[in-house]
mmCIF file of C-alpha atoms in Angstrom:
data_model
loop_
_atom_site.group_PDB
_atom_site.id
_atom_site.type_symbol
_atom_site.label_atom_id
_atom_site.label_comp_id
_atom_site.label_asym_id
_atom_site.label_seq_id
_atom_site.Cartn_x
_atom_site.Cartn_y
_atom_site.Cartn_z
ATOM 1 C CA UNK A 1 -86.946 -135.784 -155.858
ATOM 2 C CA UNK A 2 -88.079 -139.436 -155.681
ATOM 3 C CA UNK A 3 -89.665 -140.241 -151.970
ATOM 4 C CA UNK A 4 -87.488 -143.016 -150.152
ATOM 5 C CA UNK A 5 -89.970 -145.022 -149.964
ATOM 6 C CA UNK A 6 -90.445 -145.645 -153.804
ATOM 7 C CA UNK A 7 -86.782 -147.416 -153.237
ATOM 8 C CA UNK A 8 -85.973 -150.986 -152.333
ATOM 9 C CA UNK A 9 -82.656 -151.588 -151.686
ATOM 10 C CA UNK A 10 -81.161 -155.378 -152.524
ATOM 11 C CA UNK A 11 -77.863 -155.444 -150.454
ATOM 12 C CA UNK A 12 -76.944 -158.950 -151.847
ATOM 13 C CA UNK A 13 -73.935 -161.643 -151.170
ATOM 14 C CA UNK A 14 -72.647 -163.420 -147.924
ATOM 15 C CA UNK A 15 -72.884 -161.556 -144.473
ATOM 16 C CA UNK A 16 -69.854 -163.582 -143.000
ATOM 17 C CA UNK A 17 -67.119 -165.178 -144.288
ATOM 18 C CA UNK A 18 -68.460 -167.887 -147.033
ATOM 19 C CA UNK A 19 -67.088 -170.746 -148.727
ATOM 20 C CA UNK A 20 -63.415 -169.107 -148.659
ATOM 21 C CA UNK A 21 -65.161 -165.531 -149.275
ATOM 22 C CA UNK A 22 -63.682 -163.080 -146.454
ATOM 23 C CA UNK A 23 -66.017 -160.706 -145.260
ATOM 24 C CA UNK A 24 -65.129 -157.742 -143.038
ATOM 25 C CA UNK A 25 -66.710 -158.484 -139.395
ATOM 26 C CA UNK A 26 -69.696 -156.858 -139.061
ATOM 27 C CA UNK A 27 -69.702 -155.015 -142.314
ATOM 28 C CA UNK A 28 -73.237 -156.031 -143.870
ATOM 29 C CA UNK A 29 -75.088 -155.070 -140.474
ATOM 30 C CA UNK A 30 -73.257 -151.383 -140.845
ATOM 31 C CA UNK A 31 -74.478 -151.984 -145.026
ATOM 32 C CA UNK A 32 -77.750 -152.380 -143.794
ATOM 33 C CA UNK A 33 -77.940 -149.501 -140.942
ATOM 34 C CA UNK A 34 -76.323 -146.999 -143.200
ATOM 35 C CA UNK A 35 -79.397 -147.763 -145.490
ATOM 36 C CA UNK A 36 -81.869 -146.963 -142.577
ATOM 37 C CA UNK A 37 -79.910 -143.742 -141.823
ATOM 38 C CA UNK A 38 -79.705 -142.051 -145.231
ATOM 39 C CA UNK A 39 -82.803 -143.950 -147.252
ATOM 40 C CA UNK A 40 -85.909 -143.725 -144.395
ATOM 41 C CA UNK A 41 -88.582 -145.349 -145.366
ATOM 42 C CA UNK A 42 -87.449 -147.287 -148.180
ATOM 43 C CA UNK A 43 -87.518 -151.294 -148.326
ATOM 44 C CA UNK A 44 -84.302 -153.122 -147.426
ATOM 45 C CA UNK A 45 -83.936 -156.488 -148.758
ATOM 46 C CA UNK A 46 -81.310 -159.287 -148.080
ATOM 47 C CA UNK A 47 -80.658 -161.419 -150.790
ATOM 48 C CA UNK A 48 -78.206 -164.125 -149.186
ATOM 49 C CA UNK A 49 -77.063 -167.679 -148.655
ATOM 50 C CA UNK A 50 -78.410 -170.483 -146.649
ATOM 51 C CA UNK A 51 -76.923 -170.915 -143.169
ATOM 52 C CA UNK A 52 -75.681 -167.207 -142.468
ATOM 53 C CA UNK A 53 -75.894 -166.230 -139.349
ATOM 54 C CA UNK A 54 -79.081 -163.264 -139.691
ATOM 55 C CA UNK A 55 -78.850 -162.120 -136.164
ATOM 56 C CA UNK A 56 -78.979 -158.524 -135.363
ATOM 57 C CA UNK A 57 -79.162 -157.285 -138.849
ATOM 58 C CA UNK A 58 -81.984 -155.210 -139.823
ATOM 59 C CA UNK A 59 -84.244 -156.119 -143.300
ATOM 60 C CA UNK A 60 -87.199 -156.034 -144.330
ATOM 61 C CA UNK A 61 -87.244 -158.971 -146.365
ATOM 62 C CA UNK A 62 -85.102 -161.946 -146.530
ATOM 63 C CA UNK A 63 -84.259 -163.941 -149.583
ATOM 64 C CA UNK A 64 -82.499 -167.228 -149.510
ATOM 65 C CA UNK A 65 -81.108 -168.697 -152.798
ATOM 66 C CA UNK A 66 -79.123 -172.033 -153.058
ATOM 67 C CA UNK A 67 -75.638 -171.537 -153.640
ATOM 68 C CA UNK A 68 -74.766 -172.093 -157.304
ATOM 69 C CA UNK A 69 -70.928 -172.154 -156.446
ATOM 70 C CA UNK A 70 -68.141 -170.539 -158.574
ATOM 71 C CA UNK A 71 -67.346 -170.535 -161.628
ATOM 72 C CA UNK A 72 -64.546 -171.495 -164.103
ATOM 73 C CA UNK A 73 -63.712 -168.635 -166.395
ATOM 74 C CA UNK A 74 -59.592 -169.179 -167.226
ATOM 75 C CA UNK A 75 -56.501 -171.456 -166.293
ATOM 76 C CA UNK A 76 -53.668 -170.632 -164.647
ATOM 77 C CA UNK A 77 -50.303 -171.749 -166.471
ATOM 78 C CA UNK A 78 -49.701 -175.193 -164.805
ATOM 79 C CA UNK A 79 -53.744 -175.847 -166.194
ATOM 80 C CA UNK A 80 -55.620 -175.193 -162.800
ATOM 81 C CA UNK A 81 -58.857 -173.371 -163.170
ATOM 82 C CA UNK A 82 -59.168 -169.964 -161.833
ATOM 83 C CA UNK A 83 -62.607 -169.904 -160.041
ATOM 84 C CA UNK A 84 -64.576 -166.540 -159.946
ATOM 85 C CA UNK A 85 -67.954 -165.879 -158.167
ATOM 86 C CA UNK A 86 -69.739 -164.331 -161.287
ATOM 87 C CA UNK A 87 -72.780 -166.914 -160.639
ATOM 88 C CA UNK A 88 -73.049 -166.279 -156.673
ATOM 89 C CA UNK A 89 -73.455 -162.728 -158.115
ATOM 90 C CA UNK A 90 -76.181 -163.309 -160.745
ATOM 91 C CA UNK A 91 -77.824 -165.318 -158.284
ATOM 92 C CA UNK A 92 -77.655 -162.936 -155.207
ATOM 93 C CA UNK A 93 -78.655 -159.921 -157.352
ATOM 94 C CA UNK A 94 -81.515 -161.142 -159.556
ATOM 95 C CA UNK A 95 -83.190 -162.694 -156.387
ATOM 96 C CA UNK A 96 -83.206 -159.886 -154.860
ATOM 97 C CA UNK A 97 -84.623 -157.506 -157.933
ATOM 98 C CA UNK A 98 -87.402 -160.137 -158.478
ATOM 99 C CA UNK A 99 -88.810 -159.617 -155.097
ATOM 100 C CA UNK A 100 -88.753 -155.370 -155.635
ATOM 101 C CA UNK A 101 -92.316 -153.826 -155.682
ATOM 102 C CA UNK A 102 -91.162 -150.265 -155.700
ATOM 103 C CA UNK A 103 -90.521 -148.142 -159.218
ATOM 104 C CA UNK A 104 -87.150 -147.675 -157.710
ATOM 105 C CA UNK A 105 -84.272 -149.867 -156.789
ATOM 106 C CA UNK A 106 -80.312 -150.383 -155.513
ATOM 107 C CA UNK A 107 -78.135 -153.084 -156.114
ATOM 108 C CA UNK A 108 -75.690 -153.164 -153.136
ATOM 109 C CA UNK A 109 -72.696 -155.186 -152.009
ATOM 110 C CA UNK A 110 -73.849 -156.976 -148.716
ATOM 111 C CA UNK A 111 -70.059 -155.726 -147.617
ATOM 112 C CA UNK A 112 -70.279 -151.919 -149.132
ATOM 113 C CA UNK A 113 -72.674 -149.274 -147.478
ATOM 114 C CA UNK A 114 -74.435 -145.967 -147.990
ATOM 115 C CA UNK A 115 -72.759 -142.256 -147.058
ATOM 116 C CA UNK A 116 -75.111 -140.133 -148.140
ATOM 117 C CA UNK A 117 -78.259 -140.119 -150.535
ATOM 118 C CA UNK A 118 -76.726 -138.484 -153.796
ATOM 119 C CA UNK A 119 -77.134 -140.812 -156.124
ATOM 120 C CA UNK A 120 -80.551 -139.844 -155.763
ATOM 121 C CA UNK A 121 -80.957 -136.663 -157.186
ATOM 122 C CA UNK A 122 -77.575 -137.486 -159.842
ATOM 123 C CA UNK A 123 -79.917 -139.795 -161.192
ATOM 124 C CA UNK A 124 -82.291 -137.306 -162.396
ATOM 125 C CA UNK A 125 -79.457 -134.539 -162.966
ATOM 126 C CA UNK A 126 -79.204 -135.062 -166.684
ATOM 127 C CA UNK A 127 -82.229 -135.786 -168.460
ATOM 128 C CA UNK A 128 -81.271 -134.769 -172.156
ATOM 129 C CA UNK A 129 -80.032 -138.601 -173.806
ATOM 130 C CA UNK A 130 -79.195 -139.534 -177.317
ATOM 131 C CA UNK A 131 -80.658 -142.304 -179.275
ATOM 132 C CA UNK A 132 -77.825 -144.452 -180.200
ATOM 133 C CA UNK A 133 -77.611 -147.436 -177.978
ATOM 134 C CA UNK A 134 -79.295 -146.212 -175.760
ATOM 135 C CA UNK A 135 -81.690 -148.895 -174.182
ATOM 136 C CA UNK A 136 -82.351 -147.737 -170.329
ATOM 137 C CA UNK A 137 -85.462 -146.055 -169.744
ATOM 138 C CA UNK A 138 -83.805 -144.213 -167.514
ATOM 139 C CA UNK A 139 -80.256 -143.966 -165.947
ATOM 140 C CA UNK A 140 -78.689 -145.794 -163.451
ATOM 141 C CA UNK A 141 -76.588 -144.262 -161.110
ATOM 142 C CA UNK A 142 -72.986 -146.703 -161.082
ATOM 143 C CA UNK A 143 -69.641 -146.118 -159.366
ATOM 144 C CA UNK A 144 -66.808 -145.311 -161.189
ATOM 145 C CA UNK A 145 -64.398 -147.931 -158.793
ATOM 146 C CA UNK A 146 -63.719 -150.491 -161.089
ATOM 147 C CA UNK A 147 -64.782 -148.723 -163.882
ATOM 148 C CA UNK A 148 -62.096 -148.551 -165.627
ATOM 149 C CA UNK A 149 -61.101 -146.056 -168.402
ATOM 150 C CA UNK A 150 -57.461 -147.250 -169.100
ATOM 151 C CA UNK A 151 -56.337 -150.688 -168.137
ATOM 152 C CA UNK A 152 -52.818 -152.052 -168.844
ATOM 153 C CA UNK A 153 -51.846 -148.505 -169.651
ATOM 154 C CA UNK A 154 -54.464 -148.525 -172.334
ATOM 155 C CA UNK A 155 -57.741 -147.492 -172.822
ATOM 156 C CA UNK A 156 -60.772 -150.502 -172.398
ATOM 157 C CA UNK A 157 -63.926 -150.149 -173.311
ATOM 158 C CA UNK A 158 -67.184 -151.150 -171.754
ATOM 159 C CA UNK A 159 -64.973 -152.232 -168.072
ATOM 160 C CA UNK A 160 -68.441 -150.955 -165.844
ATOM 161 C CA UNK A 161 -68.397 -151.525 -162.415
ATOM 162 C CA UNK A 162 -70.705 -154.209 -160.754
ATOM 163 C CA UNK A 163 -70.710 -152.381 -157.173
ATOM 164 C CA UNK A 164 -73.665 -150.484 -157.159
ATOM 165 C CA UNK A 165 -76.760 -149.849 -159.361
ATOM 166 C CA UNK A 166 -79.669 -147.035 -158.834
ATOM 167 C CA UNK A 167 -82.278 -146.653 -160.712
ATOM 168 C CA UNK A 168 -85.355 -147.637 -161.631
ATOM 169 C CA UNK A 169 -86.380 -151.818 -160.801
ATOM 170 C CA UNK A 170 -87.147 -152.388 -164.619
ATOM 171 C CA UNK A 171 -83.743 -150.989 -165.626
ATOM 172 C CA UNK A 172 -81.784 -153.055 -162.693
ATOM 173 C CA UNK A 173 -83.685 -155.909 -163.932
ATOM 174 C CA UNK A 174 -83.075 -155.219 -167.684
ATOM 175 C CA UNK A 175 -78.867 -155.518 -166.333
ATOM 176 C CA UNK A 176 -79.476 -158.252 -164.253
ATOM 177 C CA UNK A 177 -81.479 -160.818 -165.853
ATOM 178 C CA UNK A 178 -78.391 -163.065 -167.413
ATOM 179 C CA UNK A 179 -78.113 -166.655 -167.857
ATOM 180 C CA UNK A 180 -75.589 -168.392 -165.803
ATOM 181 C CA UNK A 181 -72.245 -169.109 -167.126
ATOM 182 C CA UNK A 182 -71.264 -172.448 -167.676
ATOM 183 C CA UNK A 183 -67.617 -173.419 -166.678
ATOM 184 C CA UNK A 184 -65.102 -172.845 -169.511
ATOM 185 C CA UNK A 185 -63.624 -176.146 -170.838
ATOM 186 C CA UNK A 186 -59.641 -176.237 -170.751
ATOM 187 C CA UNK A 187 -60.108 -177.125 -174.297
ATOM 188 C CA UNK A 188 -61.237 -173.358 -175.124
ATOM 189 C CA UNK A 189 -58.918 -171.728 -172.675
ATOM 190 C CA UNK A 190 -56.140 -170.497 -175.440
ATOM 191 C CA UNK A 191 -59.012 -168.661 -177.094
ATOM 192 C CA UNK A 192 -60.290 -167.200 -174.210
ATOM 193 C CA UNK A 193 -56.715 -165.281 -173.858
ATOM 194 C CA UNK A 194 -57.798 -162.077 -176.273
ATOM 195 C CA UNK A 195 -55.411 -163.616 -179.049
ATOM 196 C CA UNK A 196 -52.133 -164.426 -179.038
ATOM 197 C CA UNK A 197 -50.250 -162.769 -175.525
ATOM 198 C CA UNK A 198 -53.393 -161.244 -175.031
ATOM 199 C CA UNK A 199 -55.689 -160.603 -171.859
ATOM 200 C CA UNK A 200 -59.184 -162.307 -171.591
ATOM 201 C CA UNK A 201 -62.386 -159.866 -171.243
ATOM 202 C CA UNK A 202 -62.891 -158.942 -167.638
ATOM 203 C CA UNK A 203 -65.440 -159.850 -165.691
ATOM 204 C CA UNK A 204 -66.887 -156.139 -165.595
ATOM 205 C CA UNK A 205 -66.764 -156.579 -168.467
ATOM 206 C CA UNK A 206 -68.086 -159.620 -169.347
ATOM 207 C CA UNK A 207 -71.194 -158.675 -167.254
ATOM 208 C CA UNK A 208 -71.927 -155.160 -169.066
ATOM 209 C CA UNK A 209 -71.749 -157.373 -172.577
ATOM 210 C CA UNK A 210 -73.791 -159.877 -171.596
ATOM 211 C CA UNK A 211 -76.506 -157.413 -170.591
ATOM 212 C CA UNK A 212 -76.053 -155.372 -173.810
ATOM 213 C CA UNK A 213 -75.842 -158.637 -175.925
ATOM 214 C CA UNK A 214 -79.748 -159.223 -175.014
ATOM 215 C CA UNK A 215 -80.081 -155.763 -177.042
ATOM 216 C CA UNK A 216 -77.576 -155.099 -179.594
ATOM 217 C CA UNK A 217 -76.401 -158.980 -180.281
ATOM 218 C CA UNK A 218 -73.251 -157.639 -182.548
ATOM 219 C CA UNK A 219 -71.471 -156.099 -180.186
ATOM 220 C CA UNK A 220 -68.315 -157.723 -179.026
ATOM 221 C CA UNK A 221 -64.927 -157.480 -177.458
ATOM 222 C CA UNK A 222 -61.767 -159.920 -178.325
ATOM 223 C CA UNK A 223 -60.753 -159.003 -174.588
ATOM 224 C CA UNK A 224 -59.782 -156.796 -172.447
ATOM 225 C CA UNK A 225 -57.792 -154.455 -174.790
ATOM 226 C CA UNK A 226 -59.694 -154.809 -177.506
ATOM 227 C CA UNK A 227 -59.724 -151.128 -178.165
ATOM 228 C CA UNK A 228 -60.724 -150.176 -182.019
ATOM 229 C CA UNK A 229 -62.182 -146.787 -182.402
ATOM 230 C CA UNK A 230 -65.258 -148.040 -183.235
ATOM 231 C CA UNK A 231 -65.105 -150.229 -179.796
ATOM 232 C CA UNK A 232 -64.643 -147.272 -178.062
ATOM 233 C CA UNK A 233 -67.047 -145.189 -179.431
ATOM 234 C CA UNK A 234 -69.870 -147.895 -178.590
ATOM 235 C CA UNK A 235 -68.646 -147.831 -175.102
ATOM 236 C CA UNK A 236 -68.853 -144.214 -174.581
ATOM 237 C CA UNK A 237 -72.195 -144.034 -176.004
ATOM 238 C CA UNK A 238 -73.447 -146.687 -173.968
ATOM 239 C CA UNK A 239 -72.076 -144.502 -170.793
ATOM 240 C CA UNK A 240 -73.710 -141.393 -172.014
ATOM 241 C CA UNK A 241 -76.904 -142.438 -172.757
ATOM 242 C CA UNK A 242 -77.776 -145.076 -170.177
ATOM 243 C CA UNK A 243 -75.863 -144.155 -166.760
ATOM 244 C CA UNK A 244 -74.517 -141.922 -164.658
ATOM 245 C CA UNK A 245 -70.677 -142.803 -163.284
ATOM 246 C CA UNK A 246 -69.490 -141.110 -160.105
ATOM 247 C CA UNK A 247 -66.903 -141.444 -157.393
ATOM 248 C CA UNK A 248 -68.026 -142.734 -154.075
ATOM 249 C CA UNK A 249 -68.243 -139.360 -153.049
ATOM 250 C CA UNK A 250 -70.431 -137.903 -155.821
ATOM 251 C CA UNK A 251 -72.890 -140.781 -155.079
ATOM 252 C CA UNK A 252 -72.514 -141.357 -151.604
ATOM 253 C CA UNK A 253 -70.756 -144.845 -151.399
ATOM 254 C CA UNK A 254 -68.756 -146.343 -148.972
ATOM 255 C CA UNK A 255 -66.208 -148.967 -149.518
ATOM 256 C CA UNK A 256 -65.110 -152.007 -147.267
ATOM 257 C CA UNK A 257 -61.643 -152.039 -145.838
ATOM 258 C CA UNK A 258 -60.712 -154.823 -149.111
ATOM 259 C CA UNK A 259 -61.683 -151.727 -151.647
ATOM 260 C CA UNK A 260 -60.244 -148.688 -149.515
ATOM 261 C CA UNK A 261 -57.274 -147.472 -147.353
ATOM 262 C CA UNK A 262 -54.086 -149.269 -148.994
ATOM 263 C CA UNK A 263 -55.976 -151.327 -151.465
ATOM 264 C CA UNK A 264 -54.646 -151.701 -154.451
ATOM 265 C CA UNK A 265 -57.520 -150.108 -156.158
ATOM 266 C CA UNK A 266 -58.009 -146.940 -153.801
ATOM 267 C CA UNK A 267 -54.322 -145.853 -154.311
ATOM 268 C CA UNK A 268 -53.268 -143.373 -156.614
ATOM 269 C CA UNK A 269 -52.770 -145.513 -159.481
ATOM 270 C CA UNK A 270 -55.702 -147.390 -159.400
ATOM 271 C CA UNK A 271 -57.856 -144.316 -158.913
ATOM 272 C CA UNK A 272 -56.290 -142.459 -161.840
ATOM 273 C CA UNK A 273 -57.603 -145.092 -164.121
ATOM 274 C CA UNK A 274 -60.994 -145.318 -163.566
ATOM 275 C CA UNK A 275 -63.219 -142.969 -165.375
ATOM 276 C CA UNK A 276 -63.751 -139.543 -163.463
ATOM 277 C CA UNK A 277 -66.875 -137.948 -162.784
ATOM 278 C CA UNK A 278 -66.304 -134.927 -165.375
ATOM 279 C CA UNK A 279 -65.008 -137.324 -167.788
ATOM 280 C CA UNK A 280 -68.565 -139.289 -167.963
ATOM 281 C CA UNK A 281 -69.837 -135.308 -168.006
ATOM 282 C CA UNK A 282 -67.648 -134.892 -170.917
ATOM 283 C CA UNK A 283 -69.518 -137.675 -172.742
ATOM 284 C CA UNK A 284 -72.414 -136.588 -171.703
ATOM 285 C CA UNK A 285 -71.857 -133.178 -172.801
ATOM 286 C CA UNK A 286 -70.846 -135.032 -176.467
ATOM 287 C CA UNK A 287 -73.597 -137.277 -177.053
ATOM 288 C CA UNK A 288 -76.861 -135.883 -174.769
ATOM 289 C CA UNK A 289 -76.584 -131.923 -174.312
ATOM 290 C CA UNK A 290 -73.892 -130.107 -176.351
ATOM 291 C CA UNK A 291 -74.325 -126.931 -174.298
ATOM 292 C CA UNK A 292 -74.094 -128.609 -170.924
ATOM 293 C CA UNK A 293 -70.287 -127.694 -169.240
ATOM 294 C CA UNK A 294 -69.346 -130.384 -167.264
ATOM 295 C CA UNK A 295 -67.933 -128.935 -163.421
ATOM 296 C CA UNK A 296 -64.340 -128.752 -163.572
ATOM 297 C CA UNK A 297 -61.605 -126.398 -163.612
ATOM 298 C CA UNK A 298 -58.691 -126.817 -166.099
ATOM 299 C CA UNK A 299 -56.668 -127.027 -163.412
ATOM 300 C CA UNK A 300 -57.646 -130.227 -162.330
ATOM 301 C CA UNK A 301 -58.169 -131.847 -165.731
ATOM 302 C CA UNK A 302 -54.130 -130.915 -166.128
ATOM 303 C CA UNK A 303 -53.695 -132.778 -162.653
ATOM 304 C CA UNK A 304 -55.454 -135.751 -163.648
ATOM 305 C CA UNK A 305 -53.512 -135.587 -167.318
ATOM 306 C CA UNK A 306 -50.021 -135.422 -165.111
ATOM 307 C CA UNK A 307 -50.920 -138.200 -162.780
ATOM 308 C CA UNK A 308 -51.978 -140.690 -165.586
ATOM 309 C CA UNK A 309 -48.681 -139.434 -166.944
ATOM 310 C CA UNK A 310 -47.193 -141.494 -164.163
ATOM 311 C CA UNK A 311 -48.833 -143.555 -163.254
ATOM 312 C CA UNK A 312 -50.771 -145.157 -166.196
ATOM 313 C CA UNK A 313 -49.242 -144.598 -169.754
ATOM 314 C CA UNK A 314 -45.897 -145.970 -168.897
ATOM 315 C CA UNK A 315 -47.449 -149.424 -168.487
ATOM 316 C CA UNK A 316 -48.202 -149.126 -171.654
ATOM 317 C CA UNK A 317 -44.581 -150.126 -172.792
ATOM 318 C CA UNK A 318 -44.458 -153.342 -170.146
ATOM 319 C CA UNK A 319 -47.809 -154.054 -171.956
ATOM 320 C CA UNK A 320 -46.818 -154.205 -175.711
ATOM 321 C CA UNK A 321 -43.665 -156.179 -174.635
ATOM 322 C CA UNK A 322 -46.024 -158.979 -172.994
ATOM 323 C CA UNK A 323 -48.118 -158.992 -176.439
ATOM 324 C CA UNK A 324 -44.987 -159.303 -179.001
ATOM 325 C CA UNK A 325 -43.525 -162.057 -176.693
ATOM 326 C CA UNK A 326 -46.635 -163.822 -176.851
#
């Protein structure tokens, strides 16, 4: 069991509402005691914003970055850019890592917080890995919201969550490290669209590819359903030899009220598409340790089969009509 006190924690991004960013009143100081209660003795830094308003929260270190502002990724229809904070993140996050002098480290949302230690010990849990693009040293421990296995009724490949990272520093930092993104010209946004009717890359996505770009530079995705077999099979290689992806349960996560309760993500639907715990077993099982059985009962794999049955293949249909129309 790594000590607590080889861990830093980054909780990074705004701890109040922030250039049109709402943040959950008092959220990051409940981030930051939740870190105290289950991590004692490990490092807690902020990685922030200039002129947020620090009082009563409890760090160890503080990091202040100038705001780099959003980003242009897309258009909308009438030719207004659609603004995303994929910079602010970079920023936040790499900061934070930069400052980290322990072997072990967490990337956490400044408005997300701890429930338990888990992730601690599920990050040592499977040590048997494959060779094939695999380019961790070790794993890292990521959360399965946002992490999508099926998106627009179909499967997606390499959709990884940027919530929460644990593992060790020089593997955070191996994610992390990325170049800025420069605004996308209106000129380019047609191609951006994934082809013809199509749906541009995610910005899970986006970040996962940029980080595996610095590695394997011929790996790419057309967008968002860009789902060849071979695609696929990248992705799930990726997952099984490089990370661990649990439920906020199975790694002790808690959620602000934007990501939980009757989000759009935490309801049935949403949660039926991500990738389940067992199912990143599965791969694991496939790729690292063919004698390994992953914990589930039949049962519930015929549940979650049903469910998606509902709630996820029949989008499928809705989908393929947007992409013929164009």
């Amino acid at each position: 069991m790594t000590r607590f006190e080889d861990i830093t924690v980054v909780v990074q991004g705004p701890v109040q509402t922030f250039q049109d960013r709402e943040q959950e009143a008092g959220i990051t100081q409940k981030c930051l005691e939740s870190v105290r209660t289950y991590l004692p003795g490990a490092t807690v830094i902020l990685s922030t914003w200039p002129d947020q308003e620090l009082d009563g929260l409890d760090y160890d270190e503080l990091v202040i970055s100038p705001d780099p502002g959003p980003n242009i990724r897309n258009f909308h229809k009438d030719g207004s850019p659609q603004y995303y904070n994929n910079n602010r993140q970079i920023v936040s996050t790499l900061a934070g890592l930069k400052q980290v002098k322990t072997p072990y480290a967490i990337k956490l949302r400044s408005d997300n917080f701890l429930t338990s230690n888990a992730f601690v010990a599920l990050q040592q849990q499977f040590p048997e890995r494959g060779e094939s693009l695999r380019f961790l040293r070790e794993r890292v421990v990521v959360s399965n919201v946002f992490t999508r296995r099926y998106a627009k009724g179909f499967q997606v490949a390499f959709h990884l969550s940027d919530f929460f990272y644990y593992g060790l520093t020089e593997d955070l930092l191996r994610i992390w490290d990325l170049q800025l993104l420069e605004d996308l010209p209106l000129s380019q946004a047609a191609s951006n669209r994934g082809g013809p009717g199509g749906f541009p890359i995610d910005c899970t996505q986006m970040f996962w590819l940029r980080t595996l770009n610095k590695v394997y530079p011929d790996i790419r995705l057309t967008g968002l359903l860009d789902n060849r077999p071979e695609v696929l099979a990248q992705s799930d290689q990726c997952y099984a030899n490089n990370l661990v992806i649990g439920s906020p349960e199975d790694i002790g996560l808690g959620l602000c009220q934007k990501f939980s309760g009757n989000a759009r993500i935490a309801r049935t639907k949403g949660k039926c598409a991500q990738w389940q715990f067992f199912e990143w077993q599965d791969l694991y099982r496939r790729y690292c340790q063919p004698d390994y059985r992953p914990d589930v009962t039949a049962l519930h794999r015929l549940k979650l089969f049903l469910t998606r049955l509902i709630h996820v293949f029949p989008t499928r249909l809705e989908t393929s009509v947007r992409l013929r129309k164009g």
